[in-house]
């Protein structure tokens, strides 16, 4: 099997996808714009060959790289980046090189456009926020007359909560239209809820091989816009309602042969047409693993190996990973360089060294959301985890 992994060096932990593929007997070929000598040794060891392009944004260069690999190794069986940013380019390369094991160019729109996602949530019988495709100020005011302030404005195509704002009144609405971005925007009714996810891997038949859930108590939009510290955690045990609505979404979106990351709001306050406090409301889907170190957190929390499960899916279409190990709460807690904190790194390690699994700086490209310095730690009890978070952030 010839597998091309595009941008295998970012995020840095993605070398493990490549390594697990190689362990399963795949011939792993990499394309990226990082110089070869700057690749992690573990990634170099997992790749049969690496083709450097000057820019992955240059599609002609990507085509030449694929042509080189095809000439040298024969038919390419798989191509994937597991990265939201490259979803459409990955699909275009599959289309141009007749690779049938993943999304093609005509498949991506429901996974990229938030407006299209609503159709599939509705098909799955899961409520989502009412929305309006931003056009004119008068049309926006008419929509707001129906749903009331605040409203949320977000790019129709975008990753996470970047370039997303909450508008509270007519003055903020006019300011938004005076500085209207050139890309298409959506306006949604505000949903007061806690983001809860359904993450996992499914095979070519749409069967879910593995799943987990993580929770972000604070608003990602506010974390970015107000540069708040970030805390989120992988749940020790997935609630039944998350598994049920998540499974319905996987079926509705016809997810096959890939990782998925589906986001819901768990309502803090009830809202007509959406549900009562505690109910789940659909937010959006991403056809990739959850961002940053979340796959590692899922592994720590569930005593599993999501990288291996994915590689098993690619090569065998089923998983060989034992999922019977102990489960924990696993949390991500970050700090920002602009804030002074009450406890030093040495004090944190002295108190919580046995719980910490990963710590260090985040790449600048992810720091707006993820913070500048991170701690990932595991706990058997939720209150112990919350005490750790308070100690880090105080």
Short mmCIF file of C-alpha atoms in Angstrom, two decimals, residues 14-361:
data_model
loop_
_atom_site.label_atom_id
_atom_site.label_comp_id
_atom_site.label_asym_id
_atom_site.label_seq_id
_atom_site.Cartn_x
_atom_site.Cartn_y
_atom_site.Cartn_z
CA UNK A 14 1.19 13.53 13.63
CA UNK A 15 4.39 11.57 13.11
CA UNK A 16 2.59 8.89 15.13
CA UNK A 17 -0.01 8.44 12.38
CA UNK A 18 2.86 7.81 9.97
CA UNK A 19 4.69 5.50 12.37
CA UNK A 20 1.60 3.36 13.00
CA UNK A 21 1.02 3.10 9.24
CA UNK A 22 4.59 1.91 8.72
CA UNK A 23 4.19 -0.64 11.53
CA UNK A 24 1.14 -1.95 9.66
CA UNK A 25 3.20 -2.48 6.52
CA UNK A 26 2.24 0.63 4.53
CA UNK A 27 4.73 2.51 2.38
CA UNK A 28 4.44 6.04 3.82
CA UNK A 29 5.41 9.01 1.63
CA UNK A 30 5.37 12.59 2.87
CA UNK A 31 4.81 15.94 1.16
CA UNK A 32 5.38 19.19 3.02
CA UNK A 33 7.05 22.59 2.98
CA UNK A 34 9.23 21.96 6.05
CA UNK A 35 12.92 21.33 5.21
CA UNK A 36 13.83 17.67 5.56
CA UNK A 37 16.55 18.33 8.13
CA UNK A 38 13.96 20.04 10.40
CA UNK A 39 11.65 17.03 10.51
CA UNK A 40 11.49 15.15 13.80
CA UNK A 41 13.69 12.03 13.83
CA UNK A 42 10.63 9.88 14.55
CA UNK A 43 8.91 11.23 11.43
CA UNK A 44 11.99 10.69 9.26
CA UNK A 45 12.09 7.10 10.47
CA UNK A 46 8.43 6.54 9.54
CA UNK A 47 8.66 7.95 6.00
CA UNK A 48 10.05 6.02 3.06
CA UNK A 49 10.62 9.33 1.26
CA UNK A 50 9.79 12.99 1.79
CA UNK A 51 9.17 15.49 -1.01
CA UNK A 52 9.67 19.13 -0.03
CA UNK A 53 7.63 21.80 -1.81
CA UNK A 54 8.30 25.51 -1.45
CA UNK A 55 4.66 26.07 -0.48
CA UNK A 56 1.82 23.64 0.08
CA UNK A 57 -0.50 26.43 -1.10
CA UNK A 58 0.97 25.97 -4.60
CA UNK A 59 -1.22 23.26 -6.12
CA UNK A 60 1.03 22.78 -9.13
CA UNK A 61 3.89 21.87 -6.82
CA UNK A 62 1.68 19.40 -4.97
CA UNK A 63 0.70 17.80 -8.28
CA UNK A 64 4.35 17.49 -9.28
CA UNK A 65 5.13 15.83 -5.95
CA UNK A 66 2.31 13.35 -6.47
CA UNK A 67 3.48 12.71 -10.02
CA UNK A 68 6.98 12.00 -8.74
CA UNK A 69 5.72 9.51 -6.15
CA UNK A 70 3.46 7.82 -8.71
CA UNK A 71 6.33 7.44 -11.15
CA UNK A 72 8.67 6.12 -8.45
CA UNK A 73 6.34 3.87 -6.42
CA UNK A 74 3.32 3.18 -8.64
CA UNK A 75 -0.36 3.80 -7.98
CA UNK A 76 -1.09 5.83 -4.84
CA UNK A 77 -3.70 4.03 -2.72
CA UNK A 78 -4.39 6.65 -0.04
CA UNK A 79 -3.77 10.36 0.53
CA UNK A 80 -4.58 12.19 3.78
CA UNK A 81 -3.40 15.03 5.99
CA UNK A 82 -5.91 14.62 8.87
CA UNK A 83 -5.91 18.41 8.83
CA UNK A 84 -8.97 20.62 8.33
CA UNK A 85 -6.98 23.29 6.50
CA UNK A 86 -5.98 20.88 3.73
CA UNK A 87 -9.31 19.05 3.45
CA UNK A 88 -10.25 20.53 0.06
CA UNK A 89 -6.74 20.24 -1.37
CA UNK A 90 -6.50 16.61 -0.25
CA UNK A 91 -9.81 15.96 -2.01
CA UNK A 92 -8.61 17.68 -5.19
CA UNK A 93 -5.43 15.59 -5.27
CA UNK A 94 -7.43 12.40 -4.78
CA UNK A 95 -9.70 13.45 -7.63
CA UNK A 96 -6.84 14.26 -9.99
CA UNK A 97 -4.94 11.05 -9.20
CA UNK A 98 -7.97 8.73 -9.12
CA UNK A 99 -7.64 7.83 -5.45
CA UNK A 100 -10.99 6.39 -4.33
CA UNK A 101 -10.30 5.78 -0.63
CA UNK A 102 -11.24 9.23 0.67
CA UNK A 103 -13.26 12.36 -0.02
CA UNK A 104 -13.26 13.64 -3.60
CA UNK A 105 -13.69 17.28 -4.64
CA UNK A 106 -17.49 17.01 -4.90
CA UNK A 107 -17.77 15.49 -1.41
CA UNK A 108 -16.34 18.28 0.75
CA UNK A 109 -18.98 21.02 0.76
CA UNK A 110 -21.16 19.56 3.56
CA UNK A 111 -18.03 19.24 5.72
CA UNK A 112 -16.73 22.76 5.02
CA UNK A 113 -19.78 25.05 4.82
CA UNK A 114 -21.51 25.56 8.14
CA UNK A 115 -24.72 26.42 6.28
CA UNK A 116 -24.72 22.99 4.58
CA UNK A 117 -24.05 21.21 7.87
CA UNK A 118 -27.46 22.37 9.10
CA UNK A 119 -29.17 20.20 6.47
CA UNK A 120 -27.49 17.04 7.74
CA UNK A 121 -28.16 17.88 11.39
CA UNK A 122 -31.82 18.29 10.47
CA UNK A 123 -31.75 14.95 8.64
CA UNK A 124 -30.33 13.37 11.82
CA UNK A 125 -33.14 14.93 13.88
CA UNK A 126 -30.76 17.11 15.92
CA UNK A 127 -31.65 20.79 16.49
CA UNK A 128 -29.18 23.54 15.58
CA UNK A 129 -29.19 27.32 15.87
CA UNK A 130 -31.30 29.30 13.39
CA UNK A 131 -29.11 31.17 10.94
CA UNK A 132 -29.03 33.81 8.23
CA UNK A 133 -26.53 34.13 5.39
CA UNK A 134 -25.15 37.63 5.85
CA UNK A 135 -26.16 39.92 2.99
CA UNK A 136 -27.51 43.36 3.88
CA UNK A 137 -27.99 45.31 7.09
CA UNK A 138 -31.77 45.33 6.57
CA UNK A 139 -31.85 41.55 6.14
CA UNK A 140 -29.75 41.09 9.27
CA UNK A 141 -32.06 43.35 11.26
CA UNK A 142 -35.05 41.33 10.06
CA UNK A 143 -33.35 38.10 11.23
CA UNK A 144 -32.50 39.65 14.61
CA UNK A 145 -36.14 40.76 15.01
CA UNK A 146 -36.98 37.03 15.03
CA UNK A 147 -34.19 35.65 17.24
CA UNK A 148 -33.15 38.67 19.34
CA UNK A 149 -29.72 39.78 20.54
CA UNK A 150 -27.06 38.58 21.02
CA UNK A 151 -26.24 36.97 17.68
CA UNK A 152 -23.03 35.28 16.58
CA UNK A 153 -21.34 36.06 13.25
CA UNK A 154 -18.87 33.53 11.83
CA UNK A 155 -17.30 32.62 8.47
CA UNK A 156 -19.39 30.09 6.54
CA UNK A 157 -16.13 28.21 5.92
CA UNK A 158 -13.64 28.29 8.76
CA UNK A 159 -11.86 26.33 11.46
CA UNK A 160 -12.86 26.62 15.10
CA UNK A 161 -13.96 30.04 16.37
CA UNK A 162 -11.47 32.20 14.45
CA UNK A 163 -12.92 35.48 13.17
CA UNK A 164 -16.11 34.84 15.13
CA UNK A 165 -17.86 37.50 17.22
CA UNK A 166 -20.91 38.02 19.37
CA UNK A 167 -22.99 41.13 18.57
CA UNK A 168 -25.07 42.56 21.41
CA UNK A 169 -26.81 45.62 19.96
CA UNK A 170 -27.48 47.75 16.87
CA UNK A 171 -24.24 49.72 17.25
CA UNK A 172 -22.14 46.54 17.15
CA UNK A 173 -24.21 45.29 14.21
CA UNK A 174 -23.54 48.47 12.22
CA UNK A 175 -19.83 48.30 13.09
CA UNK A 176 -19.75 44.73 11.78
CA UNK A 177 -21.35 45.78 8.49
CA UNK A 178 -19.04 48.80 8.20
CA UNK A 179 -16.10 46.38 8.40
CA UNK A 180 -17.73 43.38 6.71
CA UNK A 181 -15.13 40.73 5.77
CA UNK A 182 -14.96 39.73 2.12
CA UNK A 183 -15.60 36.04 2.80
CA UNK A 184 -19.20 34.75 3.19
CA UNK A 185 -20.49 35.01 6.75
CA UNK A 186 -23.31 33.44 8.72
CA UNK A 187 -25.32 35.04 11.49
CA UNK A 188 -26.73 32.66 14.11
CA UNK A 189 -28.92 33.00 17.14
CA UNK A 190 -26.82 32.81 20.31
CA UNK A 191 -26.79 29.47 22.10
CA UNK A 192 -25.82 29.45 25.78
CA UNK A 193 -24.13 26.10 26.11
CA UNK A 194 -20.99 24.13 26.89
CA UNK A 195 -19.18 22.60 23.92
CA UNK A 196 -19.25 18.81 24.10
CA UNK A 197 -17.75 16.65 21.35
CA UNK A 198 -18.05 13.24 19.77
CA UNK A 199 -14.63 12.21 18.43
CA UNK A 200 -13.55 9.01 16.81
CA UNK A 201 -12.64 6.84 13.84
CA UNK A 202 -14.95 4.98 11.45
CA UNK A 203 -14.19 2.44 8.75
CA UNK A 204 -15.21 2.16 5.09
CA UNK A 205 -18.65 0.84 6.09
CA UNK A 206 -19.33 3.79 8.39
CA UNK A 207 -18.89 1.61 11.48
CA UNK A 208 -17.48 3.51 14.47
CA UNK A 209 -14.32 1.72 15.61
CA UNK A 210 -13.59 4.04 18.53
CA UNK A 211 -15.09 7.14 20.12
CA UNK A 212 -14.50 9.56 22.98
CA UNK A 213 -15.82 12.92 24.15
CA UNK A 214 -14.19 16.09 25.41
CA UNK A 215 -15.71 19.14 27.05
CA UNK A 216 -14.73 22.82 26.94
CA UNK A 217 -16.45 24.65 29.82
CA UNK A 218 -15.65 28.16 28.51
CA UNK A 219 -16.55 29.67 25.13
CA UNK A 220 -13.81 29.16 22.51
CA UNK A 221 -14.97 32.39 20.87
CA UNK A 222 -14.34 34.30 24.13
CA UNK A 223 -11.06 32.47 24.74
CA UNK A 224 -9.76 33.72 21.38
CA UNK A 225 -11.22 37.23 21.40
CA UNK A 226 -10.44 37.96 25.06
CA UNK A 227 -7.24 35.86 25.23
CA UNK A 228 -8.50 33.90 28.21
CA UNK A 229 -6.64 30.83 29.49
CA UNK A 230 -7.88 27.56 28.05
CA UNK A 231 -9.06 24.51 29.94
CA UNK A 232 -10.81 21.49 28.48
CA UNK A 233 -10.89 17.81 29.31
CA UNK A 234 -11.61 14.37 27.91
CA UNK A 235 -14.46 12.81 29.84
CA UNK A 236 -13.77 9.69 31.84
CA UNK A 237 -16.98 8.09 30.54
CA UNK A 238 -18.97 9.28 27.54
CA UNK A 239 -22.57 10.22 28.39
CA UNK A 240 -25.16 8.06 26.63
CA UNK A 241 -26.85 11.03 24.92
CA UNK A 242 -23.54 12.17 23.38
CA UNK A 243 -22.95 8.69 21.96
CA UNK A 244 -26.50 8.51 20.64
CA UNK A 245 -26.63 11.88 18.84
CA UNK A 246 -23.01 11.54 17.71
CA UNK A 247 -23.74 8.19 16.09
CA UNK A 248 -26.75 9.69 14.31
CA UNK A 249 -24.53 12.47 12.95
CA UNK A 250 -21.92 10.02 11.65
CA UNK A 251 -24.70 8.19 9.80
CA UNK A 252 -26.34 11.37 8.48
CA UNK A 253 -23.07 12.78 7.14
CA UNK A 254 -22.12 9.36 5.71
CA UNK A 255 -18.70 9.47 7.37
CA UNK A 256 -16.40 6.75 6.10
CA UNK A 257 -12.73 5.80 6.37
CA UNK A 258 -11.61 8.73 8.48
CA UNK A 259 -11.42 10.49 11.81
CA UNK A 260 -14.32 12.72 12.83
CA UNK A 261 -14.75 15.55 15.33
CA UNK A 262 -18.38 16.58 15.91
CA UNK A 263 -19.30 19.46 18.23
CA UNK A 264 -22.48 20.03 20.21
CA UNK A 265 -23.69 22.57 22.74
CA UNK A 266 -25.05 21.19 25.98
CA UNK A 267 -27.57 23.88 26.85
CA UNK A 268 -26.97 25.84 30.04
CA UNK A 269 -30.30 27.64 29.59
CA UNK A 270 -33.29 26.39 27.66
CA UNK A 271 -34.37 28.04 24.42
CA UNK A 272 -37.54 27.65 22.39
CA UNK A 273 -36.99 25.47 19.36
CA UNK A 274 -33.67 24.11 20.68
CA UNK A 275 -34.40 22.38 23.96
CA UNK A 276 -34.24 22.44 27.73
CA UNK A 277 -31.19 22.87 30.00
CA UNK A 278 -28.93 19.84 29.56
CA UNK A 279 -30.13 19.01 26.04
CA UNK A 280 -27.68 18.72 23.14
CA UNK A 281 -27.75 21.11 20.16
CA UNK A 282 -25.60 20.54 17.04
CA UNK A 283 -22.80 23.04 16.42
CA UNK A 284 -20.58 21.79 13.56
CA UNK A 285 -18.63 18.83 12.18
CA UNK A 286 -14.98 18.44 11.24
CA UNK A 287 -13.72 15.50 9.24
CA UNK A 288 -10.40 15.22 11.03
CA UNK A 289 -9.05 14.40 14.49
CA UNK A 290 -9.71 16.95 17.22
CA UNK A 291 -7.06 19.67 17.22
CA UNK A 292 -3.73 20.04 18.98
CA UNK A 293 -2.83 17.36 21.50
CA UNK A 294 -6.40 16.09 21.86
CA UNK A 295 -5.67 12.68 20.24
CA UNK A 296 -2.94 12.18 22.85
CA UNK A 297 -5.36 13.23 25.61
CA UNK A 298 -7.91 10.74 24.33
CA UNK A 299 -5.25 8.04 24.45
CA UNK A 300 -4.29 8.94 28.02
CA UNK A 301 -7.93 9.08 29.13
CA UNK A 302 -8.96 5.76 27.59
CA UNK A 303 -5.71 3.74 27.76
CA UNK A 304 -5.91 3.39 23.98
CA UNK A 305 -3.99 4.39 20.86
CA UNK A 306 -6.05 6.49 18.46
CA UNK A 307 -3.12 6.68 16.02
CA UNK A 308 -3.01 2.88 15.87
CA UNK A 309 -6.80 2.58 15.54
CA UNK A 310 -6.70 4.97 12.56
CA UNK A 311 -3.79 3.09 10.94
CA UNK A 312 -5.60 -0.21 11.49
CA UNK A 313 -8.64 1.26 9.77
CA UNK A 314 -6.51 2.31 6.80
CA UNK A 315 -4.80 -1.07 6.34
CA UNK A 316 -7.29 -3.62 7.78
CA UNK A 317 -10.62 -1.69 7.93
CA UNK A 318 -10.99 -2.76 11.57
CA UNK A 319 -9.14 -2.11 14.84
CA UNK A 320 -6.76 -4.44 16.64
CA UNK A 321 -6.42 -2.18 19.71
CA UNK A 322 -7.57 -3.44 23.11
CA UNK A 323 -10.05 -0.93 24.53
CA UNK A 324 -10.54 -2.56 27.95
CA UNK A 325 -7.98 -0.49 29.89
CA UNK A 326 -8.72 1.92 32.76
CA UNK A 327 -10.26 5.33 32.03
CA UNK A 328 -9.40 8.73 33.52
CA UNK A 329 -10.21 12.40 33.23
CA UNK A 330 -7.50 14.00 31.08
CA UNK A 331 -7.28 17.79 30.98
CA UNK A 332 -5.48 20.42 28.94
CA UNK A 333 -4.60 23.60 30.84
CA UNK A 334 -2.74 26.49 29.22
CA UNK A 335 -1.07 29.71 30.25
CA UNK A 336 -0.49 32.88 28.28
CA UNK A 337 2.80 34.76 28.15
CA UNK A 338 0.97 38.05 28.81
CA UNK A 339 -0.25 36.92 32.27
CA UNK A 340 1.64 36.65 35.56
CA UNK A 341 0.79 33.54 37.58
CA UNK A 342 0.99 32.69 41.25
CA UNK A 343 2.77 29.35 40.97
CA UNK A 344 6.02 28.56 39.20
CA UNK A 345 6.55 25.61 36.88
CA UNK A 346 8.71 24.01 39.58
CA UNK A 347 5.90 24.34 42.14
CA UNK A 348 3.43 22.82 39.72
CA UNK A 349 5.70 19.84 39.07
CA UNK A 350 6.41 19.35 42.76
CA UNK A 351 2.69 19.05 43.53
CA UNK A 352 1.39 17.38 40.36
CA UNK A 353 4.39 15.74 38.72
CA UNK A 354 2.87 12.24 38.91
CA UNK A 355 -0.27 13.40 37.08
CA UNK A 356 1.38 15.40 34.29
CA UNK A 357 1.74 13.58 30.97
CA UNK A 358 2.85 16.37 28.61
CA UNK A 359 4.00 19.95 29.12
CA UNK A 360 5.73 22.58 27.03
CA UNK A 361 5.21 25.44 24.61
#
